[in-house]
Every structure is written in C-alpha cells, then in structure tokens.
Coordinates of C-alpha atoms in Angstrom, one line a residue:
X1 CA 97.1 124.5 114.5
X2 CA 93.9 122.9 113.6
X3 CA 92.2 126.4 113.1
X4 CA 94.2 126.8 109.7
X5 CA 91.7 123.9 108.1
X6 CA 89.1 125.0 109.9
X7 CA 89.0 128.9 110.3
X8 CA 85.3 129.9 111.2
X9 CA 85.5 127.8 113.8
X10 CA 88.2 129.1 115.2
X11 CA 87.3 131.4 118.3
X12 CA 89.2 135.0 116.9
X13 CA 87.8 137.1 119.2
X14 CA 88.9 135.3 122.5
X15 CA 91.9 134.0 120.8
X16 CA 93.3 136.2 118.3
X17 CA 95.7 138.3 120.1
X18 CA 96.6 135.8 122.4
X19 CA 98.1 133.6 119.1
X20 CA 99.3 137.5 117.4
X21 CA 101.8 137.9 120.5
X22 CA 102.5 134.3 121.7
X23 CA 103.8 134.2 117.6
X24 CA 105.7 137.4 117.6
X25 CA 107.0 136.3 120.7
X26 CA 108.8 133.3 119.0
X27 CA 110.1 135.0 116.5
X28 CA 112.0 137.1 118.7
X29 CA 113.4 134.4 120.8
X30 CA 111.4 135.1 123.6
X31 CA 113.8 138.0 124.1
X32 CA 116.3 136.9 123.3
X33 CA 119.5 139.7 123.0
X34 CA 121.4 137.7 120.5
X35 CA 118.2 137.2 118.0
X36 CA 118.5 138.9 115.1
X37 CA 115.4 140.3 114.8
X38 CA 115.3 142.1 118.5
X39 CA 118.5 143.5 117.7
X40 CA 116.8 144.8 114.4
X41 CA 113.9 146.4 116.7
X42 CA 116.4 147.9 119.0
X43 CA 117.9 149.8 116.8
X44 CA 115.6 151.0 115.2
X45 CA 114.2 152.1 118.4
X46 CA 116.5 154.3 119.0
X47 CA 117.3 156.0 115.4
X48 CA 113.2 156.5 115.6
X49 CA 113.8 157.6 119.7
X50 CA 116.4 159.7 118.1
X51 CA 114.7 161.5 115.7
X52 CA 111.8 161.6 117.9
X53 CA 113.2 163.2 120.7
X54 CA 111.6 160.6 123.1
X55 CA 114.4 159.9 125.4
X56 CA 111.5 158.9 127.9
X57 CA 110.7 156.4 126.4
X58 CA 114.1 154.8 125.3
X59 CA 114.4 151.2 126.1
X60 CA 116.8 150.5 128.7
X61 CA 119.8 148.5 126.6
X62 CA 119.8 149.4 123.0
X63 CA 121.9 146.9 120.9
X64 CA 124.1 148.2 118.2
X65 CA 124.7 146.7 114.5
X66 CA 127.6 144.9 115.9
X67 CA 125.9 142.7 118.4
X68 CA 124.2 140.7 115.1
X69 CA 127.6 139.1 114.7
X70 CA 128.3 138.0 118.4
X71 CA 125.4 135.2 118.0
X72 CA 125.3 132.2 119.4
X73 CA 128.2 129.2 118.9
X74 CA 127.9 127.6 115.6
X75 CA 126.9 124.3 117.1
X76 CA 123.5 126.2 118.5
X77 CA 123.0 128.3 115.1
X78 CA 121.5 125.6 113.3
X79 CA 118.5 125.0 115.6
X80 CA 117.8 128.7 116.7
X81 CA 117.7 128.9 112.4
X82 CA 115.3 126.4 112.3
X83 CA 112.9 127.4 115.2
X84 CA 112.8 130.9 114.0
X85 CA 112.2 129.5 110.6
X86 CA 109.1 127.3 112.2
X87 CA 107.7 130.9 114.4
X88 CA 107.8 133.0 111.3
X89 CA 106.1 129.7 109.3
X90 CA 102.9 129.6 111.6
X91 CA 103.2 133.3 111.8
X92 CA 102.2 134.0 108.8
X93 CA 100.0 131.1 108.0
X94 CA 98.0 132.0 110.8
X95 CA 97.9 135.7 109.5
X96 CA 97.2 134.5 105.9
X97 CA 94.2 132.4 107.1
X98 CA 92.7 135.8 108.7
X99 CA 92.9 137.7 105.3
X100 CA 91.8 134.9 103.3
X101 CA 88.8 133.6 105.1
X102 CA 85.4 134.0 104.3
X103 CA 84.3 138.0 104.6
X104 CA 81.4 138.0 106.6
X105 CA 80.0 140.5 108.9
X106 CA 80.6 138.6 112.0
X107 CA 84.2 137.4 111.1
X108 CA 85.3 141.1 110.4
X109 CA 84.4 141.8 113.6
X110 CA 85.6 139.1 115.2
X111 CA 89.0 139.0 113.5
X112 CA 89.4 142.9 113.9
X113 CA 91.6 142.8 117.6
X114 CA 93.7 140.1 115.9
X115 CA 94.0 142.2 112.4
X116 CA 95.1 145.6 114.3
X117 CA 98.0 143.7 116.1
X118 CA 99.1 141.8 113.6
X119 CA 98.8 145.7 111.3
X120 CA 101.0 147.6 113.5
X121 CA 103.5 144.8 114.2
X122 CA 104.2 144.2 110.2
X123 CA 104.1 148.6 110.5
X124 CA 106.8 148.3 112.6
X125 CA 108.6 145.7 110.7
X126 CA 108.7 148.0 107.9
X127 CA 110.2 150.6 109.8
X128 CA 112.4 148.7 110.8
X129 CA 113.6 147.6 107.7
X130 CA 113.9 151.4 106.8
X131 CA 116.0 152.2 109.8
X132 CA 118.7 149.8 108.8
X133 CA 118.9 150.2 105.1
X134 CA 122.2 151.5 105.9
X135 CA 123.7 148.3 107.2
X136 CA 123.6 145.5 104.7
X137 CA 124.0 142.8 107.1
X138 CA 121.7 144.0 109.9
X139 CA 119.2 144.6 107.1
X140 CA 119.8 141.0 105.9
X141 CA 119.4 139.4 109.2
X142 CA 115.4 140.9 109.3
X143 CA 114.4 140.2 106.2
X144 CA 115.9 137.0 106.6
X145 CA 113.9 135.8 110.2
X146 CA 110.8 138.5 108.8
X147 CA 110.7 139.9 105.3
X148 CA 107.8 142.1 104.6
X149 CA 107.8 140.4 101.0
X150 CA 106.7 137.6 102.2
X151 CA 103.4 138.8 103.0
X152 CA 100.5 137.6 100.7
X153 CA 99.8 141.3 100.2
X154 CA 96.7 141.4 97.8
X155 CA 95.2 139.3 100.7
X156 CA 96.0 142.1 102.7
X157 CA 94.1 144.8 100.2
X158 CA 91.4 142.4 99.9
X159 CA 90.7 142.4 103.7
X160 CA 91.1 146.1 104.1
X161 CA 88.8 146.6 100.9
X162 CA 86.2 144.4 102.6
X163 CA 86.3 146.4 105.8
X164 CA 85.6 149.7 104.0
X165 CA 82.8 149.1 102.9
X166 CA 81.6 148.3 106.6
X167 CA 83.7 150.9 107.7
X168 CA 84.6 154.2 105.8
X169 CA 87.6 155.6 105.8
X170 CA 87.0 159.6 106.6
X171 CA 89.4 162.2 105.9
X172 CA 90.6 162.7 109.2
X173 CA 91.3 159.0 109.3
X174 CA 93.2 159.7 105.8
X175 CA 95.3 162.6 106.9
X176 CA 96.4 161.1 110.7
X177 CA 97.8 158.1 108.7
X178 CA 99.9 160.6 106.1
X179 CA 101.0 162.5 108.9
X180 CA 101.7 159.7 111.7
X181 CA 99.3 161.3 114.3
X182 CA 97.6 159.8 116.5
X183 CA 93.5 159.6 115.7
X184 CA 92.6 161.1 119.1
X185 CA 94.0 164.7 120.7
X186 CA 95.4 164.2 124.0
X187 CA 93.2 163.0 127.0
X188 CA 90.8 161.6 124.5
X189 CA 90.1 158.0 123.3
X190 CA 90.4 155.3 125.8
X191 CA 93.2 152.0 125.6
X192 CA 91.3 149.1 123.6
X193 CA 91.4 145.7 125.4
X194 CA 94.3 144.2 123.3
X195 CA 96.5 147.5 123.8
X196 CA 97.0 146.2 127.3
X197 CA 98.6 143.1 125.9
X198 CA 101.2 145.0 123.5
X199 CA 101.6 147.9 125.7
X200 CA 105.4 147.1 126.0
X201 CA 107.1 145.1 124.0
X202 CA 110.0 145.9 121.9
X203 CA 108.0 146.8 118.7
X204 CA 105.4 148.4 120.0
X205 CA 107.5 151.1 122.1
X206 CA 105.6 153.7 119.5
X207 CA 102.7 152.1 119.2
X208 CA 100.9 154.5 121.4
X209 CA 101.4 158.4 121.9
X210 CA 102.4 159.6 125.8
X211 CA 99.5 159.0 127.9
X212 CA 97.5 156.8 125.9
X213 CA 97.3 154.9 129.3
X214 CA 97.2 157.3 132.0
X215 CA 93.4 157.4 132.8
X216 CA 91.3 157.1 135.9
X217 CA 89.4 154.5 134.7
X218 CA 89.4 150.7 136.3
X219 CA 92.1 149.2 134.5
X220 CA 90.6 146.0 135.0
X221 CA 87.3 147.1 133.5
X222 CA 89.1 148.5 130.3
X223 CA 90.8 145.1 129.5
X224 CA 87.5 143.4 130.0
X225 CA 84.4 145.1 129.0
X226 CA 84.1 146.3 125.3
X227 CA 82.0 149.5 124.7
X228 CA 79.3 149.9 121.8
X229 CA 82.3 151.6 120.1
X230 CA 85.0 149.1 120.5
X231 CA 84.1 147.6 117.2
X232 CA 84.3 151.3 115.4
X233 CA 87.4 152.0 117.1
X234 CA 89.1 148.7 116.3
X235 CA 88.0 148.8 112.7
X236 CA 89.7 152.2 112.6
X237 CA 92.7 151.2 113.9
X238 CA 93.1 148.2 111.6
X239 CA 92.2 150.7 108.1
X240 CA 94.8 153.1 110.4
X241 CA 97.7 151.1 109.9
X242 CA 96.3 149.9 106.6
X243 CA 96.6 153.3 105.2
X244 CA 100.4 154.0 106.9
X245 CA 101.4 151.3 104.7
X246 CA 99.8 152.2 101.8
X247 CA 101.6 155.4 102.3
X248 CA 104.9 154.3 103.3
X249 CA 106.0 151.6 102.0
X250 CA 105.8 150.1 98.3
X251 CA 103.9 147.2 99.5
X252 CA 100.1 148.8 99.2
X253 CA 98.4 151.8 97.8
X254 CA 95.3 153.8 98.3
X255 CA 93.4 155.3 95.8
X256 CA 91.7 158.0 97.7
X257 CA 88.8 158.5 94.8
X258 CA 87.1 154.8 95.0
X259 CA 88.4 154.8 99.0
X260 CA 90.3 150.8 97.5
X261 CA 93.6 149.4 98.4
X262 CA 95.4 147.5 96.0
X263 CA 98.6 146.7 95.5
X264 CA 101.3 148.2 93.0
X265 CA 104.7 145.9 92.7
X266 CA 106.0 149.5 90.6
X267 CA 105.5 151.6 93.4
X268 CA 108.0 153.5 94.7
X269 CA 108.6 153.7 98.1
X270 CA 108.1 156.8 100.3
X271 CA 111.0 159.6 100.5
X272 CA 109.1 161.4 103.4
X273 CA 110.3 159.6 106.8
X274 CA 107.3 159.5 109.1
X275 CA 107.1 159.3 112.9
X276 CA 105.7 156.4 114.0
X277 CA 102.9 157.4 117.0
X278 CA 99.5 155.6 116.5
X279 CA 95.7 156.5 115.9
X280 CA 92.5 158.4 117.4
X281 CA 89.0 158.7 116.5
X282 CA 86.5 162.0 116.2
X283 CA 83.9 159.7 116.9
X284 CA 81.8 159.9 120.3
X285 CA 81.8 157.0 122.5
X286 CA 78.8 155.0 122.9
X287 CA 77.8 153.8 126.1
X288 CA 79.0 151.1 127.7
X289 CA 77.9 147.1 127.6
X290 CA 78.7 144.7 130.8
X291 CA 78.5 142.2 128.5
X292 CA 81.6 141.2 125.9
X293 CA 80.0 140.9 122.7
X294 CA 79.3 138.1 121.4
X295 CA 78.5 137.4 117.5
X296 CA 76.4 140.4 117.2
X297 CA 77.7 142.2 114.6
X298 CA 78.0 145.7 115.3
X299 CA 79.6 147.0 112.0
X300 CA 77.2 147.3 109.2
X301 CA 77.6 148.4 105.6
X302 CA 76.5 152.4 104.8
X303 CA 73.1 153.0 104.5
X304 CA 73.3 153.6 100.9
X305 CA 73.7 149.9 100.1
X306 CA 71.3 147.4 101.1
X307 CA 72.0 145.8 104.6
X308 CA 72.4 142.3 102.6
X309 CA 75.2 142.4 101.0
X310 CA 78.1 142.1 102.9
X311 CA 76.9 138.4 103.3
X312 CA 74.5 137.9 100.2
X313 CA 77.8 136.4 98.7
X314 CA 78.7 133.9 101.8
X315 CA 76.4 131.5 101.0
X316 CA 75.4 129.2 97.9
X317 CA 71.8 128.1 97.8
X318 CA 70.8 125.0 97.0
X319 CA 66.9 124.2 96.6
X320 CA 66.1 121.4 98.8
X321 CA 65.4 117.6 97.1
X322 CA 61.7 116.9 96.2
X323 CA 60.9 113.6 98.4
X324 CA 59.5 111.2 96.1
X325 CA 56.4 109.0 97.7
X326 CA 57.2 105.8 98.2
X327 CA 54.5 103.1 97.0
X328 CA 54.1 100.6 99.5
X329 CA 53.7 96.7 98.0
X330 CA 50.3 95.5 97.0
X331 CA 49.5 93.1 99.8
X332 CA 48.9 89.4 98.9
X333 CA 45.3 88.3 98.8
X334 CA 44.1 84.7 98.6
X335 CA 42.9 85.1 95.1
X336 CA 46.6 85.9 94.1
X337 CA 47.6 82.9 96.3
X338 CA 45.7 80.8 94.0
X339 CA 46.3 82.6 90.7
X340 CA 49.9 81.9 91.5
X341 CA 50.5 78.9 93.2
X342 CA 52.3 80.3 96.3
X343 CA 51.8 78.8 99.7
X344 CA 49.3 81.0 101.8
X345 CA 50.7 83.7 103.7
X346 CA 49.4 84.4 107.5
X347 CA 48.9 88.5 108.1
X348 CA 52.4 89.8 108.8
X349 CA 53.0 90.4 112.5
X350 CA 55.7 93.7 113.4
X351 CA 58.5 91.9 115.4
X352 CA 61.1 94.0 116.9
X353 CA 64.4 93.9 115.4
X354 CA 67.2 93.3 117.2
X355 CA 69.7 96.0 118.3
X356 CA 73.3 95.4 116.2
X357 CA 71.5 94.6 112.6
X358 CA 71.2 96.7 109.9
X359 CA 72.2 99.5 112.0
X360 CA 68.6 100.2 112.9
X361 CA 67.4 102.6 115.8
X362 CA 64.4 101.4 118.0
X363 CA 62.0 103.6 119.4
X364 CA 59.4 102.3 121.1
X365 CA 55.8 103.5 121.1

C-alpha cells in the first residue's frame, strides 16, 4: 500500500483496475453466499432483472432477504467483521487517493480505467441501496460493509469538474445518463480493455447492454491494444456514471449551465427509478495504435482555453540560487613570511586523498 504516500508514482494505468477488482473482490468475500453485501447485490439483481425484463440475464442462484440472517457461527463472525472492515478500509483509501491527487493531464488519463470501474461499481452500490430500502435489515447489512456516505464526495465533484474541462460533457452524454441508455445504438462502440475484466461479476450484471460483447473482432487484441479513442471513450464513461449519480442519488448534482458538479447534502433523492444499462459515444473511432499508450496525454483542454492550463497550476517555481564566487586564499609569499614571522612554506603539492575521509569522491584525470 505504499502508492497511498506516494501516488504519482504509482503505475494507474497498468495497475488500476487490477487493485479496483482485487478490492471489490474482498469486500464481497471472494463470493462468498453468506456475505452480506453479495446477498445485497443479488437481490437487487433480480428486483432490477425484474423490472427489466431480463430473464436472460438472471444470475443463476438469487439469494433472498432471509439468507442475511443464516451467516456464519458466531465464533467466525468476528473475523469476517473485521476483514470486511479492512477490504472496505483500503477500498476507499485507495479510491480517495485517485480523486485527491494532483490533476494533471497525464494522471487524468492515466487514472481514467481505474475511475470508470471504481464509477459504476459505487453506481451499483447505490442501486442497490435503493432496491432494498424496503428491508431494514438487508439495507443495514450494506451500508454497514459499504455505505455510499462514506465516500469523500466533494473529492468526487472535484475530479469530475477537472475532467470537464478536458472533456465536455455534450448533450447526448447528458440525456443517456437521465434516461439510463446506453451511449452507443446497437452494434456500435467496441468493449474497452477493462470491460473484459468486470464483464461478470455480480455488480456489473447491468453494466453493459445485450451484445456489448458480441463482435468479430480479436478478443485478444481488444483487451490489449488501446485505440486513439480509448482515452475519449473512457473519459466518457467516467463523466457517464458521474452524471447517473448526480441524477439519482442525493450524493452529487449537475448544474447543466456552468457544465460543474458539486455536491448538495439538501438534495433530495430521485423519485424516477432508472434502469441501470451503461454508456455509448456519437463520436467516430480513431484509428488504431499497436502500441499501448504510454504518458502521452491524449485529452487536452477545449481550444478556447490556452493548452497550459490544465497543468500551469501543478507546479511551483522557484528561481534557481545565484552561485556566489568563491575567493580563493592569497597565497603566502616570502615577503609575508618575513613580515610575519612564520616558518617558510614549500609550494603546496596536490596529494590524493584517501578513499573513506571526508566522504570525498576521486576522479582521476
């Protein structure tokens, strides 16, 4: 967990999702059917599969309210408490150190596959928490292992506001997020590298719309080899599930004039029920690169501001140290011998010092 000190140097592209799932994973016990929080997902998987009409796509076993109070013997309870108390701990440090780190250009982009997972999944936890309102205790047992109110959410705004301006949020982007749709029509769009790794798992069973992966393409060349667009399309999935929130729950708002998010503790949450199905893009795709990129930055602020100042404000200058001349000592000449007394001194002679003292380096000529 060294990254948390030292975030730049933390590798986010490579890593990101990677430490996104392996966390979630934890949380949920490594699926575990008696952990509360997969019990939460399940069943709010099928009230959404439900209301959806998705019976396709229905997980296999669906656990009802009552499983949350079969859990494991008491002597057990104790120590799953604490380990999900330690997952959910480093989940969200390791989320808050994304939002909170320094907002350049390159880490945007670099954090932006990390940001969209992390986005849907705390989407999803939200739901969640909707679908089981009804039952106190159910409803307890999340918020207890994951409570959206836990979430440093002006962070959260901050990040997304820092993203618009390298990103702008159109009004097609706007309207798929109030209405739940995807971004792209069907057969458009390709998977992004990171869906792959999601594609799945128990709260990310609406995460994508019906043949999101059903594609001709080399699988093994879509989970490896970003195009020019991947950065355009991440950074629109990321503001994506920015804006469901902001729309859905009470957590964030968007103010649709100045194109901010901020958040509102007031706000009231949402009485429209949404479906939950993810995003698309109008965009055209760029070709393609062989090479994964690197720290090129391939976001850039709109042309109407100058292309310095997404990072004008990353770094303090300091003007470098005038060296001062140093003097070297008058050498000693016979006639100050004899003005003051001292015995007569022989031309000094360079020696070679010896390695160990006075920590000096030797280089010779």
């Amino acid at each position: 967990m060294s990254f948390l000190r030292q975030p730049d140097a933390f590798r986010w592209h490579d890593c990101g999702v990677p430490l996104a799932v392996a966390n979630i994973s934890a949380m949920l016990g490594h699926g575990s059917d008696t952990n509360p929080l997969r019990i939460a997902f399940d069943f709010a998987n099928q009230r959404i599969n439900e209301r959806t009409r998705l019976s396709a796509s229905a997980p296999n076993h669906v656990a009802t309210p009552s499983s949350v109070r079969s859990g494991p013997p008491e002597a057990k309870y104790e120590e799953t408490r604490r380990l999900l108390q330690v997952s959910k701990r480093i989940t969200l440090d390791s989320f808050h150190t994304a939002v909170r780190c320094r907002p350049g250009i390159v880490f945007i982009q670099d954090s932006l596959a990390f940001m969209g997972v992390m986005l849907c999944f705390i989407h999803f936890v939200c739901q969640a928490k909707r679908e089981t309102q009804n039952d106190q205790e159910l409803n307890m047992s999340l918020c207890l292992v994951f409570g959206p109110d836990e979430i440093a959410w002006a962070d959260v705004a901050g990040y997304l506001n820092h993203l618009v301006r390298l990103r702008p949020v159109t009004d097609r982007l706007v309207q798929c997020a109030k209405q739940g749709i995807w971004l792209k029509k069907a057969g458009e769009g390709k998977p992004l590298p990171e869906d792959f790794s999601i594609r799945g798992l128990v709260w990310a069973y609406f995460a994508f719309c019906p043949g999101w992966f059903d594609t001709d393409e080399d699988k093994d060349w879509l989970r490896n080899v970003e195009m020019a667009s991947t950065h355009t399309a991440r950074a629109d999935r990321a503001l994506y599930y920015g804006l469901r929130l902001a729309f859905e729950t009470p957590y964030l708002s968007f103010d649709s004039t100045s194109c901010t998010f901020s958040t509102d503790p007031v706000l009231a949450p949402s009485n429209t029920t949404q479906t939950l199905q993810p995003l698309r893009t109008n965009t055209a795709d760029l070709p393609a690169q062989r090479a994964v990129p690197g720290p090129n930055a391939q976001l850039s602020p709109p042309s109407s501001a100058p292309a310095s100042s997404a990072s004008d404000g990353d770094y303090v200058h300091v003007p470098r140290p005038t060296k001062q001349a140093q003097t070297a000592p008058a050498p000693k000449t016979w006639a100050t011998v004899v003005k003051t007394g001292s015995t007569p001194m022989k031309a000094a002679r360079l020696t070679k010092p010896k390695l160990g003292t006075d920590n000096m380096r030797v280089v010779d000529p």
